[in-house]
Amino acid sequence: AQSVTQLDSQVPVFEEAPVELRCNYSSSVSVYLFWYVQYPNQGLQLLLKYLSGSTLVKGINGFEAEFNKSQTSFHLRKPSVHISDTAEYFCAVSDDSGGSNYKLTFGKGTLLTVNP
Amino acid sequence: NAGVTQTPKFRILKIGQSMTLQCTQDMNHNYMYWYRQDPGMGLKLIYYSVGAGITDKGEVPNGYNVSRSTTEDFPLRLELAAPSQTSVYFCASSSGQLTDTQYFGPGTRLTVL
């Protein structure tokens, strides 16, 4: 069975500082990895996803993530954050195990708070 | 493009009452999902559907029921509301491939008192 661990529940940073949100997964088969963002009082929207190929994936709003198979990680990074990046970020995984029936497994989320 | 719409946005129920959360998508997606979100717990899958007439349980189905009579609509029914069902409920849809994006509605905030 697949699982996702987001190592930090809250990450406070100052505006224009770099940020890394950590995500580790476990799965015995090939995986597809996603980062979703939830702005206050809204639904989730896709930030980026890794399907195959280049391990560095670029998403919207200047975010990027790197897939590391040996460390089973998919950390999200941004070199310089803005106040508007304040949101909750969810890492999610789906895999080819056959029994997952196209379901996503979500991590518990990381609340990124950007302070002026 | 409306995408995924949910009604109502907010609702307060008394213990034992019933209600239906509505979800509609206009993207002709085969797959639809219901999640609940509790603080610090991420999203838990309640039920999902792979097409009209086909539904299946997710991780936390107890206390809920669903139906899927059309491609567009996927209502979630609470028969006997309990305080443990206080949560934010999200509906989502996708074309169904493992690699595809799920598109989420804005959510329904439900309080059971």
Tab-separated table of C-alpha atoms in Angstrom:
chain	number	residue	atom	x	y	z
A	1	ALA	CA	0.000	0.000	0.000
A	2	GLN	CA	1.175	3.495	-0.770
A	3	SER	CA	1.657	6.181	1.850
A	4	VAL	CA	2.866	9.773	1.993
A	5	THR	CA	4.663	11.573	4.820
A	6	GLN	CA	4.987	15.321	4.917
A	7	LEU	CA	7.647	15.943	7.484
A	8	ASP	CA	6.628	19.444	8.545
A	9	SER	CA	3.100	20.423	9.503
A	10	GLN	CA	3.947	24.144	9.532
A	11	VAL	CA	6.696	26.157	7.844
A	12	PRO	CA	6.954	29.887	8.611
A	13	VAL	CA	9.271	31.938	6.404
A	14	PHE	CA	9.928	35.571	5.607
A	15	GLU	CA	9.053	37.088	2.273
A	16	GLU	CA	11.728	36.625	-0.437
A	17	ALA	CA	13.374	33.775	1.494
A	18	PRO	CA	13.778	30.330	-0.099
A	19	VAL	CA	11.582	27.465	1.076
A	20	GLU	CA	11.583	23.673	0.887
A	21	LEU	CA	8.566	21.565	1.803
A	22	ARG	CA	9.479	17.948	2.355
A	23	CYS	CA	7.602	14.878	1.167
A	24	ASN	CA	8.508	11.215	1.414
A	25	TYR	CA	6.481	8.348	-0.003
A	26	SER	CA	6.404	4.586	0.213
A	27	SER	CA	5.286	2.328	-2.584
A	28	SER	CA	6.490	-0.961	-3.954
A	29	VAL	CA	5.809	-0.093	-7.585
A	30	SER	CA	6.247	2.793	-9.979
A	31	VAL	CA	4.687	5.979	-8.669
A	32	TYR	CA	3.270	9.207	-9.924
A	33	LEU	CA	3.734	12.158	-7.578
A	34	PHE	CA	1.773	15.362	-7.208
A	35	TRP	CA	1.830	18.589	-5.249
A	36	TYR	CA	-1.468	20.366	-4.720
A	37	VAL	CA	-1.973	23.788	-3.142
A	38	GLN	CA	-4.965	24.971	-1.134
A	39	TYR	CA	-5.358	28.716	-0.650
A	40	PRO	CA	-7.485	29.832	2.310
A	41	ASN	CA	-11.132	28.836	1.979
A	42	GLN	CA	-10.649	27.285	-1.446
A	43	GLY	CA	-10.425	23.842	-2.982
A	44	LEU	CA	-7.165	22.201	-3.987
A	45	GLN	CA	-5.445	22.916	-7.289
A	46	LEU	CA	-2.542	21.206	-8.968
A	47	LEU	CA	0.869	22.815	-8.521
A	48	LEU	CA	2.963	20.244	-10.384
A	49	LYS	CA	3.335	16.525	-11.007
A	50	TYR	CA	6.012	13.978	-11.752
A	51	LEU	CA	5.098	11.226	-14.184
A	52	SER	CA	8.399	10.100	-15.718
A	53	GLY	CA	11.538	11.451	-17.348
A	54	SER	CA	13.399	14.412	-15.891
A	55	THR	CA	13.485	14.259	-12.125
A	56	LEU	CA	13.192	18.043	-11.823
A	57	VAL	CA	9.641	19.193	-12.389
A	58	LYS	CA	8.593	22.804	-12.755
A	59	GLY	CA	5.144	23.976	-11.790
A	60	ILE	CA	3.082	27.102	-11.530
A	61	ASN	CA	4.006	30.214	-9.552
A	62	GLY	CA	7.761	29.486	-9.658
A	63	PHE	CA	7.619	26.240	-7.691
A	64	GLU	CA	9.649	23.174	-8.592
A	65	ALA	CA	10.101	19.698	-7.150
A	66	GLU	CA	12.715	17.005	-7.463
A	67	PHE	CA	11.940	13.305	-7.591
A	68	ASN	CA	14.556	11.205	-5.821
A	69	LYS	CA	13.858	7.512	-6.227
A	70	SER	CA	16.661	6.284	-3.967
A	71	GLN	CA	15.469	8.470	-1.108
A	72	THR	CA	11.765	8.049	-2.022
A	73	SER	CA	11.322	11.797	-1.796
A	74	PHE	CA	9.593	14.528	-3.768
A	75	HIS	CA	10.485	17.809	-2.053
A	76	LEU	CA	8.933	21.083	-3.197
A	77	ARG	CA	11.073	24.222	-3.481
A	78	LYS	CA	10.807	27.879	-4.332
A	79	PRO	CA	13.850	30.189	-4.364
A	80	SER	CA	11.976	33.303	-3.238
A	81	VAL	CA	8.501	33.261	-1.717
A	82	HIS	CA	5.792	35.935	-1.728
A	83	ILE	CA	3.079	36.741	0.755
A	84	SER	CA	0.611	35.284	-1.765
A	85	ASP	CA	2.246	31.845	-1.426
A	86	THR	CA	0.720	31.503	2.034
A	87	ALA	CA	-1.357	28.330	1.706
A	88	GLU	CA	-1.490	24.668	2.635
A	89	TYR	CA	0.481	22.324	0.405
A	90	PHE	CA	-0.334	18.662	-0.063
A	91	CYS	CA	1.870	15.961	-1.496
A	92	ALA	CA	0.038	13.028	-3.108
A	93	VAL	CA	0.924	9.729	-4.761
A	94	SER	CA	-0.745	7.261	-7.088
A	95	ASP	CA	0.810	4.045	-8.288
A	96	ASP	CA	0.550	1.174	-10.710
A	97	SER	CA	-0.321	-1.449	-8.115
A	98	GLY	CA	-3.615	-2.196	-9.845
A	99	GLY	CA	-5.596	-2.161	-6.652
A	100	SER	CA	-5.477	1.603	-6.299
A	101	ASN	CA	-8.171	2.145	-8.908
A	102	TYR	CA	-6.863	5.566	-9.879
A	103	LYS	CA	-6.976	6.885	-6.327
A	104	LEU	CA	-4.649	9.447	-4.836
A	105	THR	CA	-3.159	9.094	-1.375
A	106	PHE	CA	-2.565	12.479	0.238
A	107	GLY	CA	-0.146	13.558	2.903
A	108	LYS	CA	-1.398	15.484	5.920
A	109	GLY	CA	-0.364	18.814	4.474
A	110	THR	CA	2.166	21.544	5.258
A	111	LEU	CA	0.963	25.017	6.112
A	112	LEU	CA	3.327	27.565	4.579
A	113	THR	CA	3.048	30.990	6.161
A	114	VAL	CA	4.969	33.817	4.513
A	115	ASN	CA	5.572	36.791	6.785
A	116	PRO	CA	6.514	40.323	5.683
B	1	ASN	CA	-15.830	27.044	-17.403
B	2	ALA	CA	-17.556	26.134	-14.144
B	3	GLY	CA	-15.399	23.035	-13.497
B	4	VAL	CA	-16.552	21.312	-10.298
B	5	THR	CA	-19.324	22.990	-8.344
B	6	GLN	CA	-20.565	22.097	-4.873
B	7	THR	CA	-23.621	23.159	-2.901
B	8	PRO	CA	-24.181	24.262	-0.242
B	9	LYS	CA	-21.055	26.140	0.857
B	10	PHE	CA	-21.954	25.916	4.546
B	11	ARG	CA	-24.435	23.907	6.548
B	12	ILE	CA	-25.229	23.302	10.204
B	13	LEU	CA	-27.055	20.084	11.064
B	14	LYS	CA	-28.444	18.695	14.268
B	15	ILE	CA	-27.495	15.192	15.354
B	16	GLY	CA	-29.659	12.649	13.557
B	17	GLN	CA	-30.645	14.899	10.675
B	18	SER	CA	-29.929	13.947	7.098
B	19	MET	CA	-28.742	15.929	4.123
B	20	THR	CA	-27.311	15.627	0.633
B	21	LEU	CA	-24.193	17.416	-0.535
B	22	GLN	CA	-24.402	18.156	-4.235
B	23	CYS	CA	-21.525	17.933	-6.700
B	24	THR	CA	-21.596	18.638	-10.431
B	25	GLN	CA	-18.816	18.717	-13.010
B	26	ASP	CA	-18.951	19.944	-16.587
B	27	MET	CA	-15.707	18.433	-17.883
B	28	ASN	CA	-17.216	15.102	-18.957
B	29	HIS	CA	-14.948	13.282	-16.506
B	30	ASN	CA	-15.677	9.648	-15.800
B	31	TYR	CA	-14.097	9.593	-12.354
B	32	MET	CA	-15.504	11.474	-9.395
B	33	TYR	CA	-14.458	11.484	-5.743
B	34	TRP	CA	-15.645	12.635	-2.353
B	35	TYR	CA	-13.085	13.564	0.294
B	36	ARG	CA	-13.326	14.917	3.791
B	37	GLN	CA	-10.691	17.209	5.220
B	38	ASP	CA	-10.079	17.463	8.949
B	39	PRO	CA	-7.459	19.783	10.459
B	40	GLY	CA	-3.985	18.237	10.383
B	41	MET	CA	-5.260	15.040	8.803
B	42	GLY	CA	-5.062	15.768	5.096
B	43	LEU	CA	-7.759	14.431	2.791
B	44	LYS	CA	-9.460	11.112	3.301
B	45	LEU	CA	-11.353	9.432	0.458
B	46	ILE	CA	-14.978	8.654	1.328
B	47	TYR	CA	-16.367	7.245	-1.923
B	48	TYR	CA	-15.478	7.346	-5.562
B	49	SER	CA	-17.126	6.537	-8.878
B	50	VAL	CA	-15.580	5.359	-12.135
B	51	GLY	CA	-18.648	6.119	-14.226
B	52	ALA	CA	-22.413	6.428	-14.161
B	53	GLY	CA	-23.918	3.607	-12.140
B	54	ILE	CA	-20.603	2.504	-10.601
B	55	THR	CA	-19.456	3.523	-7.131
B	56	ASP	CA	-17.042	2.121	-4.586
B	57	LYS	CA	-15.947	2.734	-1.015
B	58	GLY	CA	-12.885	4.696	-0.133
B	59	GLU	CA	-11.007	4.860	3.128
B	60	VAL	CA	-13.765	6.286	5.383
B	61	PRO	CA	-17.204	5.362	3.955
B	62	ASN	CA	-19.131	4.689	7.183
B	63	GLY	CA	-22.097	7.009	7.663
B	64	TYR	CA	-22.250	8.073	4.022
B	65	ASN	CA	-23.904	6.957	0.807
B	66	VAL	CA	-23.479	7.969	-2.806
B	67	SER	CA	-25.127	7.475	-6.157
B	68	ARG	CA	-24.085	8.257	-9.721
B	69	SER	CA	-26.982	8.325	-12.129
B	70	THR	CA	-25.325	10.707	-14.626
B	71	THR	CA	-21.778	11.531	-15.647
B	72	GLU	CA	-22.139	15.065	-14.313
B	73	ASP	CA	-23.552	14.533	-10.817
B	74	PHE	CA	-22.215	12.719	-7.771
B	75	PRO	CA	-24.227	13.529	-4.620
B	76	LEU	CA	-23.100	12.489	-1.146
B	77	ARG	CA	-25.776	11.577	1.386
B	78	LEU	CA	-25.503	11.699	5.164
B	79	GLU	CA	-28.385	9.719	6.651
B	80	LEU	CA	-27.976	10.205	10.418
B	81	ALA	CA	-25.610	13.068	11.062
B	82	ALA	CA	-23.146	12.661	13.921
B	83	PRO	CA	-20.658	15.168	15.430
B	84	SER	CA	-17.811	13.059	13.999
B	85	GLN	CA	-19.003	14.104	10.532
B	86	THR	CA	-18.188	17.748	11.198
B	87	SER	CA	-15.659	18.436	8.462
B	88	VAL	CA	-15.001	20.139	5.154
B	89	TYR	CA	-16.120	18.026	2.215
B	90	PHE	CA	-14.535	18.238	-1.217
B	91	CYS	CA	-15.733	16.755	-4.454
B	92	ALA	CA	-13.235	16.147	-7.253
B	93	SER	CA	-13.222	14.754	-10.760
B	94	SER	CA	-10.684	13.439	-13.236
B	95	SER	CA	-10.558	11.621	-16.538
B	96	GLY	CA	-9.385	8.611	-14.581
B	97	GLN	CA	-5.854	7.918	-15.700
B	98	LEU	CA	-3.308	7.513	-12.910
B	99	THR	CA	-1.362	10.421	-14.316
B	100	ASP	CA	-4.281	12.805	-14.571
B	101	THR	CA	-5.002	15.832	-12.461
B	102	GLN	CA	-7.923	15.790	-10.077
B	103	TYR	CA	-10.020	18.955	-10.209
B	104	PHE	CA	-11.552	20.012	-6.936
B	105	GLY	CA	-14.674	21.905	-6.038
B	106	PRO	CA	-14.646	24.765	-3.510
B	107	GLY	CA	-15.853	22.581	-0.645
B	108	THR	CA	-18.784	22.356	1.767
B	109	ARG	CA	-18.171	23.179	5.422
B	110	LEU	CA	-20.479	21.021	7.541
B	111	THR	CA	-21.022	21.337	11.287
B	112	VAL	CA	-23.050	18.777	13.223
B	113	LEU	CA	-24.244	19.923	16.643
